[in-house]
Structure formats: structure tokens, C-alpha cells
mmCIF file of N, CA and C and ligand atoms in Angstrom:
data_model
loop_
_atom_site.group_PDB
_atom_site.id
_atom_site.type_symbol
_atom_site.label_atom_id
_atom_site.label_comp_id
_atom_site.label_asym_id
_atom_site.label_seq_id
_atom_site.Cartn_x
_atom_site.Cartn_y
_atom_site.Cartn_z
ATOM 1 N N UNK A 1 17.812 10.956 -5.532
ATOM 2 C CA UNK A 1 16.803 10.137 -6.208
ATOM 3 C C UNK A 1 15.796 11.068 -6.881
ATOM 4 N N UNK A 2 15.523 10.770 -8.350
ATOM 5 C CA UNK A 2 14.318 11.843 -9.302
ATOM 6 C C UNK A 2 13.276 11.397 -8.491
ATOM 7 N N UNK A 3 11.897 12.101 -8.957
ATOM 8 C CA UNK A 3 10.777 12.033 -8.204
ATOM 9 C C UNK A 3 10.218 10.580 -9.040
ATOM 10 N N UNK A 4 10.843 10.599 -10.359
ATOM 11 C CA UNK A 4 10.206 9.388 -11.027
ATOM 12 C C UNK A 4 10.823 8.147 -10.573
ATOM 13 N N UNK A 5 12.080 7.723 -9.433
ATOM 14 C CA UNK A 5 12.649 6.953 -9.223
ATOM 15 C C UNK A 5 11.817 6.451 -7.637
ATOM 16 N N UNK A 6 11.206 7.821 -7.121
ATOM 17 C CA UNK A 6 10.806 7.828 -6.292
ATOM 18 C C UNK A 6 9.042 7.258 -6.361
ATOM 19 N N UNK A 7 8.362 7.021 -7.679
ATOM 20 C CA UNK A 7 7.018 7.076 -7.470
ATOM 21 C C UNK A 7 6.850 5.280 -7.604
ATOM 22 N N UNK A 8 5.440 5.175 -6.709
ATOM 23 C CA UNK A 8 5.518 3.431 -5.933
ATOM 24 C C UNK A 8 4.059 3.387 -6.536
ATOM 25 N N UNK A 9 4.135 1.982 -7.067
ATOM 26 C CA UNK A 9 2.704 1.179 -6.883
ATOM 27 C C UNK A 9 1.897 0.853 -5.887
ATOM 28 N N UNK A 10 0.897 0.890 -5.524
ATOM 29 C CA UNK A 10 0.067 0.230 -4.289
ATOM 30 C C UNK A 10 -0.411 -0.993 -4.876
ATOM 31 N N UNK A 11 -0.409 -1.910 -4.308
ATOM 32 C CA UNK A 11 -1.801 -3.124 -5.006
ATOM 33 C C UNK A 11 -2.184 -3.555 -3.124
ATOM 34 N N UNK A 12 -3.693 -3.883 -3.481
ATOM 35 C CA UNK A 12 -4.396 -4.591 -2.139
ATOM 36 C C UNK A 12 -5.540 -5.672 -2.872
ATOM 37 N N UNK A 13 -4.637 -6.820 -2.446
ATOM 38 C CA UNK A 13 -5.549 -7.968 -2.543
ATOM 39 C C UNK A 13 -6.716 -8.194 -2.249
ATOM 40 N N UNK A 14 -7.996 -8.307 -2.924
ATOM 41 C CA UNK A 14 -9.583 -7.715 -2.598
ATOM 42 C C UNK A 14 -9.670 -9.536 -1.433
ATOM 43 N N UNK A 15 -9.151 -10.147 -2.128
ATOM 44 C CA UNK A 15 -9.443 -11.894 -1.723
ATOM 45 C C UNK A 15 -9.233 -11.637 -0.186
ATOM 46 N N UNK A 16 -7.957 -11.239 0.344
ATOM 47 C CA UNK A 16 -7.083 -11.557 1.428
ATOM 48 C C UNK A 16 -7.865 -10.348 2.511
ATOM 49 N N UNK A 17 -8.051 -9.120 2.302
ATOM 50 C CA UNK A 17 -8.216 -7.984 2.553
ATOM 51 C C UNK A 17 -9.761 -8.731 3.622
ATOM 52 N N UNK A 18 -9.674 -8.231 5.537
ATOM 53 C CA UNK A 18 -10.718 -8.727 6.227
ATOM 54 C C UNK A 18 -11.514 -7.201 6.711
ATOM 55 N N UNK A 19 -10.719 -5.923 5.894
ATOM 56 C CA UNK A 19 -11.408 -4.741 6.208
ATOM 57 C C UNK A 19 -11.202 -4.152 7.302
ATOM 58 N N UNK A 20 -10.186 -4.384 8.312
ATOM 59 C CA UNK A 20 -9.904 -3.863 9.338
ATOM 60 C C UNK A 20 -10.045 -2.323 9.520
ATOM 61 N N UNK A 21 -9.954 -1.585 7.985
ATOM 62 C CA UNK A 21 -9.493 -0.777 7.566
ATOM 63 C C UNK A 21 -8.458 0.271 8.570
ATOM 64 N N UNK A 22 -6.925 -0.581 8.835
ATOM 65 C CA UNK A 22 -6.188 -0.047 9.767
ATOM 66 C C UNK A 22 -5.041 0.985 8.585
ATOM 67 N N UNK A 23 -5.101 0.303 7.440
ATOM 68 C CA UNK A 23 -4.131 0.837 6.173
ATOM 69 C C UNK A 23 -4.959 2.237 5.949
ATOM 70 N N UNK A 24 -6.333 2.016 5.643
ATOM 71 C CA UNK A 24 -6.910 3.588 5.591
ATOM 72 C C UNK A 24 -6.699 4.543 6.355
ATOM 73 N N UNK A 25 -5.992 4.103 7.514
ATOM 74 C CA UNK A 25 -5.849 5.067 8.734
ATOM 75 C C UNK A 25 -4.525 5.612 8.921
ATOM 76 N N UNK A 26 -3.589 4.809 8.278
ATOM 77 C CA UNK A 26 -2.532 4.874 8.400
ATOM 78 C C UNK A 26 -2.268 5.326 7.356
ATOM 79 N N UNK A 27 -2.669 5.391 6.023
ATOM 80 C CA UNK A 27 -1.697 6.088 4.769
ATOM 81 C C UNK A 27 -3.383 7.013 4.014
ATOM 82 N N UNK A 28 -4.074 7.663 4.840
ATOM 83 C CA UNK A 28 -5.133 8.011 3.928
ATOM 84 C C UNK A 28 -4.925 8.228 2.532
ATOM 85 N N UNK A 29 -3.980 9.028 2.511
ATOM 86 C CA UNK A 29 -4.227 9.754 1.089
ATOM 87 C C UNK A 29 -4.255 9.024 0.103
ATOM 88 N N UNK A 30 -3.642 7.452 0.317
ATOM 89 C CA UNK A 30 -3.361 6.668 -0.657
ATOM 90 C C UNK A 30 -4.650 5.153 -0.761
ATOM 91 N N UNK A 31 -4.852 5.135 0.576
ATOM 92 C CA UNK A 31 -5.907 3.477 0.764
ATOM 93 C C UNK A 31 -7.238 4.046 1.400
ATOM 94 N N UNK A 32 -8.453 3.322 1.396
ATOM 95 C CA UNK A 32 -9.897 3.410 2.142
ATOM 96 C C UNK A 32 -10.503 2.397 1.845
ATOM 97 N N UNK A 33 -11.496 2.268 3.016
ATOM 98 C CA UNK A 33 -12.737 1.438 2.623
ATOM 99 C C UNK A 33 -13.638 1.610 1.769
ATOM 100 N N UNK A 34 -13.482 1.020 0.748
ATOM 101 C CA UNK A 34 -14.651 0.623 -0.151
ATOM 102 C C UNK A 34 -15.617 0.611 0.574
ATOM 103 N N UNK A 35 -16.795 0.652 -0.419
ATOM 104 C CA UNK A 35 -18.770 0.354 -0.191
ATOM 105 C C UNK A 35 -18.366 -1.166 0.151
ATOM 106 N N UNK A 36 -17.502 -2.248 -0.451
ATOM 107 C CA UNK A 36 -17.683 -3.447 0.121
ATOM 108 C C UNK A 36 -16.671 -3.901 1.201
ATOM 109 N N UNK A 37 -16.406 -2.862 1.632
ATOM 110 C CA UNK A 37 -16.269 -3.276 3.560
ATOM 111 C C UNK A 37 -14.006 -3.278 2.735
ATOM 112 N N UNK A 38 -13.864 -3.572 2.394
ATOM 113 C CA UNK A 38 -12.272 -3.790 1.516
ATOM 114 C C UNK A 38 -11.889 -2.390 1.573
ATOM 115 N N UNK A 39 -10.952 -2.699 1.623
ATOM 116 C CA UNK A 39 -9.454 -1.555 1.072
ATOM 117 C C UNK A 39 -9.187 -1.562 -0.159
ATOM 118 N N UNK A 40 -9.161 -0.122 -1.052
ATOM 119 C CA UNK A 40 -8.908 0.067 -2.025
ATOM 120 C C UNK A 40 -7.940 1.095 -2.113
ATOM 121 N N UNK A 41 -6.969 1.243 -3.540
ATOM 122 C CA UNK A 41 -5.996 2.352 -4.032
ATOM 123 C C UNK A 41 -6.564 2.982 -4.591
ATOM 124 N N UNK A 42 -6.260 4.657 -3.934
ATOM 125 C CA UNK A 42 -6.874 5.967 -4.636
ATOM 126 C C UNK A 42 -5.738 6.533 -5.940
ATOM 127 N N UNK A 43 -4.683 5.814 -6.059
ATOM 128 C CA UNK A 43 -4.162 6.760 -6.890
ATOM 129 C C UNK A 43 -3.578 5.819 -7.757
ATOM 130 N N UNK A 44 -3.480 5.683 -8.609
ATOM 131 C CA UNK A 44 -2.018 4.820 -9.029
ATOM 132 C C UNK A 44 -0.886 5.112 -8.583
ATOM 133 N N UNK A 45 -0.460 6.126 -8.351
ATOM 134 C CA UNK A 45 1.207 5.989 -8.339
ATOM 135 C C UNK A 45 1.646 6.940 -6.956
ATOM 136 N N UNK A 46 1.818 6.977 -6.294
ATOM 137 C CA UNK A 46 2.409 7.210 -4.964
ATOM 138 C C UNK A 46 3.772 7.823 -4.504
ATOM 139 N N UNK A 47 4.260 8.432 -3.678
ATOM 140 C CA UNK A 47 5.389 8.637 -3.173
ATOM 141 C C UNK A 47 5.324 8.852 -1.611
ATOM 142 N N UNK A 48 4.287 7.746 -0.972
ATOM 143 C CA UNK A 48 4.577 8.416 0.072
ATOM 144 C C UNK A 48 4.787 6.696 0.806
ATOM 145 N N UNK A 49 6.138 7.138 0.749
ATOM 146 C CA UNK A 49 6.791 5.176 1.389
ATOM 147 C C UNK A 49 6.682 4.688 2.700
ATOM 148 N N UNK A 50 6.761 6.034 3.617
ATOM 149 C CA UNK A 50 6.772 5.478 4.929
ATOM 150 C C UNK A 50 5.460 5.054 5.783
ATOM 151 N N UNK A 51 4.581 5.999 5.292
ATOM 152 C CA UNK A 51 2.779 5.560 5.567
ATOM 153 C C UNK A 51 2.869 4.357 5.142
ATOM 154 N N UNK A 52 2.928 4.117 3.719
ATOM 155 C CA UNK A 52 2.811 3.164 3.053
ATOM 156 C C UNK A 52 3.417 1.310 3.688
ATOM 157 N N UNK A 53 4.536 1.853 3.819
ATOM 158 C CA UNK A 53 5.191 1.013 4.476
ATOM 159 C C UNK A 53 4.808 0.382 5.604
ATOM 160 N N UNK A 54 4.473 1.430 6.698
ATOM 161 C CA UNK A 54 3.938 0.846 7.954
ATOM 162 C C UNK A 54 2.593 0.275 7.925
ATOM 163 N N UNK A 55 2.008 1.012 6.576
ATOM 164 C CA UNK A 55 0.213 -0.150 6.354
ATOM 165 C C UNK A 55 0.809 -1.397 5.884
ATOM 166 N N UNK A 56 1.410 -1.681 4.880
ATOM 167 C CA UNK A 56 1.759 -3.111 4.577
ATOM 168 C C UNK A 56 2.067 -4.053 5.754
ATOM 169 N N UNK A 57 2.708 -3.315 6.457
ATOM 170 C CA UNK A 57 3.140 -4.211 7.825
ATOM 171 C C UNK A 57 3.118 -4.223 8.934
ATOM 172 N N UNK A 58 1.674 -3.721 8.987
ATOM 173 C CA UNK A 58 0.833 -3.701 9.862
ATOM 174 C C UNK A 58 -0.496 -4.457 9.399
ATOM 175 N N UNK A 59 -0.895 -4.499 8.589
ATOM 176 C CA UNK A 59 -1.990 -5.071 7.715
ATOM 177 C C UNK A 59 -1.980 -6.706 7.837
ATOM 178 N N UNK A 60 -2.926 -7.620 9.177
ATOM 179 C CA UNK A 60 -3.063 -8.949 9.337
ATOM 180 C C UNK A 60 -2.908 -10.019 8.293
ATOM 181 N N UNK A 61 -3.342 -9.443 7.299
ATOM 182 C CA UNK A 61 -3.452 -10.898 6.002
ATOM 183 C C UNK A 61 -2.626 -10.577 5.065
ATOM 184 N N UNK A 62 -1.767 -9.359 5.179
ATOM 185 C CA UNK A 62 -0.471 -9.289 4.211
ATOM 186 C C UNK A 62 -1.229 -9.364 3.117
ATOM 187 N N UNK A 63 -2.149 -8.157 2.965
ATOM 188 C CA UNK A 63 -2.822 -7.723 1.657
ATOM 189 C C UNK A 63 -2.651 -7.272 0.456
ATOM 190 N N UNK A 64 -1.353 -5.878 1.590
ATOM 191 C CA UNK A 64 -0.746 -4.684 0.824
ATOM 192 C C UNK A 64 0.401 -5.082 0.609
ATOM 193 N N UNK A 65 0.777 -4.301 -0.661
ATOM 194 C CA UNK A 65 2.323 -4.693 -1.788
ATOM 195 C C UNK A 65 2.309 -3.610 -2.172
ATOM 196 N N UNK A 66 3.797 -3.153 -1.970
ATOM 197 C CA UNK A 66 4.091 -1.466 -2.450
ATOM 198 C C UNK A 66 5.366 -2.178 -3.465
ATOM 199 N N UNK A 67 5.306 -1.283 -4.623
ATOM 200 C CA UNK A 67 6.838 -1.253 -5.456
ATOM 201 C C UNK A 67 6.835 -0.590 -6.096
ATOM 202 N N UNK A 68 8.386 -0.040 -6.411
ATOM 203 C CA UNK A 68 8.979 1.232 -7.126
ATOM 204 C C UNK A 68 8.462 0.893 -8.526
ATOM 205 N N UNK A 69 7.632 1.750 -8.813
ATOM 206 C CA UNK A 69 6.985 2.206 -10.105
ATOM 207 C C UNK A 69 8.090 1.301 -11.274
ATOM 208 N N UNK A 70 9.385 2.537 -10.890
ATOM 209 C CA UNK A 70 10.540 2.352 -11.610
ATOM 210 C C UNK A 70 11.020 0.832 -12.177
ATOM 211 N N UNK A 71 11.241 -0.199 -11.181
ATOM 212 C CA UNK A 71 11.762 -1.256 -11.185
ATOM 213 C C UNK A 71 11.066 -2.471 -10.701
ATOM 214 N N UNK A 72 10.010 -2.158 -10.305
ATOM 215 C CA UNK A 72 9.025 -3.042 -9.770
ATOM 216 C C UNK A 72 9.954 -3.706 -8.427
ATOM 217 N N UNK A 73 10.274 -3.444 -7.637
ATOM 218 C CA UNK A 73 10.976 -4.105 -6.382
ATOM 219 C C UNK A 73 9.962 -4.102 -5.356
ATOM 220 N N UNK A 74 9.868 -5.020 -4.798
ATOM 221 C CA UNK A 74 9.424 -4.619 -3.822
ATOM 222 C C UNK A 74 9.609 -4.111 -2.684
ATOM 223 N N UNK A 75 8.927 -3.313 -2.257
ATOM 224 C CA UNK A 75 9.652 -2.638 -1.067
ATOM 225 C C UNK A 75 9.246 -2.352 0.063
ATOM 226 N N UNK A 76 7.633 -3.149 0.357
ATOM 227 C CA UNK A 76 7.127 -3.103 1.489
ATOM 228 C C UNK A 76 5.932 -4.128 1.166
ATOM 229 N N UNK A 77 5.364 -5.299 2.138
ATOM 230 C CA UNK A 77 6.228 -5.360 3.144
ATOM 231 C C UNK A 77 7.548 -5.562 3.432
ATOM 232 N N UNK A 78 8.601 -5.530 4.579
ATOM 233 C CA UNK A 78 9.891 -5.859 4.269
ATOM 234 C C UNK A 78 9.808 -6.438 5.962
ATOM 235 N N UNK A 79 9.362 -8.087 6.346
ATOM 236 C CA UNK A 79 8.959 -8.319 7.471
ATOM 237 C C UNK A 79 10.536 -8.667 8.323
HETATM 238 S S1 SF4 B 101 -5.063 -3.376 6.840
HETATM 239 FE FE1 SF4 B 101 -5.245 -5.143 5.429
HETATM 240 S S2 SF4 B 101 -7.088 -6.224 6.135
HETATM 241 FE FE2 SF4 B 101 -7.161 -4.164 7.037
HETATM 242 S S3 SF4 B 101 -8.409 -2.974 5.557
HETATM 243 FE FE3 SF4 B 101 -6.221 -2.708 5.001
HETATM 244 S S4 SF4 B 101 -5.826 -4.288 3.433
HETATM 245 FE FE4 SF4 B 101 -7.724 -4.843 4.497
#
């Protein structure tokens, strides 16, 4: 797999998002708490699936949505 097949979207729903901030803990490099208590994406584009993965589905209100840049699939959560 190219690295470009490999690079993922983050999105985190500001609505749904109760701030647990358990995703910041689990994928730093990519999610944190905002000044308004929420989880936000530091990067656009990502490759790191398995952090990623386990914040989506671990995350109570099913906030977080990861997909391949490439094809838009989704690919986490995968409950
Ligand atoms: S795990 Fe979900 S609810 Fe908790 S801070 Fe992250 S997006 Fe928000």
C-alpha cells in the first residue's frame, strides 16, 4: 500500500462530542481538547489507523469518523 493510499481523514462531531477527552489520550498526535471543553483534529490528513481506530471506538457518542483520504471508506468506527 503507497503512503497516499495509506493517508486518513479525521472528522469529530463538535454537536455529539461530551469532552471526555479519552480520543486525546489515545491518538495525541492527531485529536485534543479544545478551549471549548471538545475534541478537535490537528492535522488534516493522518496515517496513524490503529490509535485512530481505537479512539473512534472507544469514544461514548460515536463522534469520531476516520476515512481513507483515498476513497473516502470508512474505516473506523468498525463496531
Ligand atoms: S472520546 Fe468522543 S466524547 Fe470524548 S472527547 Fe473524544 S470525541 Fe469527545
Amino acid at each position: 500500500m503507497s503512503a497516499a493510499e495509506r493517508e486518513l481523514t479525521v472528522r469529530v462531531d463538535g454537536t455529539r462530542c461530551v469532552g471526555t477527552g479519552a480520543c486525546a489520550r489515545t491518538a495525541p498526535g492527531d485529536l485534543e481538547l479544545g478551549p471549548d471543553g471538545r475534541a478537535r483534529v490537528l492535522r488534516p490528513v493522518s496515517d496513524d489507523l490503529p490509535n485512530l481506530t481505537e479512539a473512534a471506538e472507544l469514544c461514548p457518542v460515536e463522534a469520531i469518523t476516520v476515512h481513507s483520504a483515498a476513497t473516502g471508506e470508512l474505516l473506523a468506527p468498525r463496531y
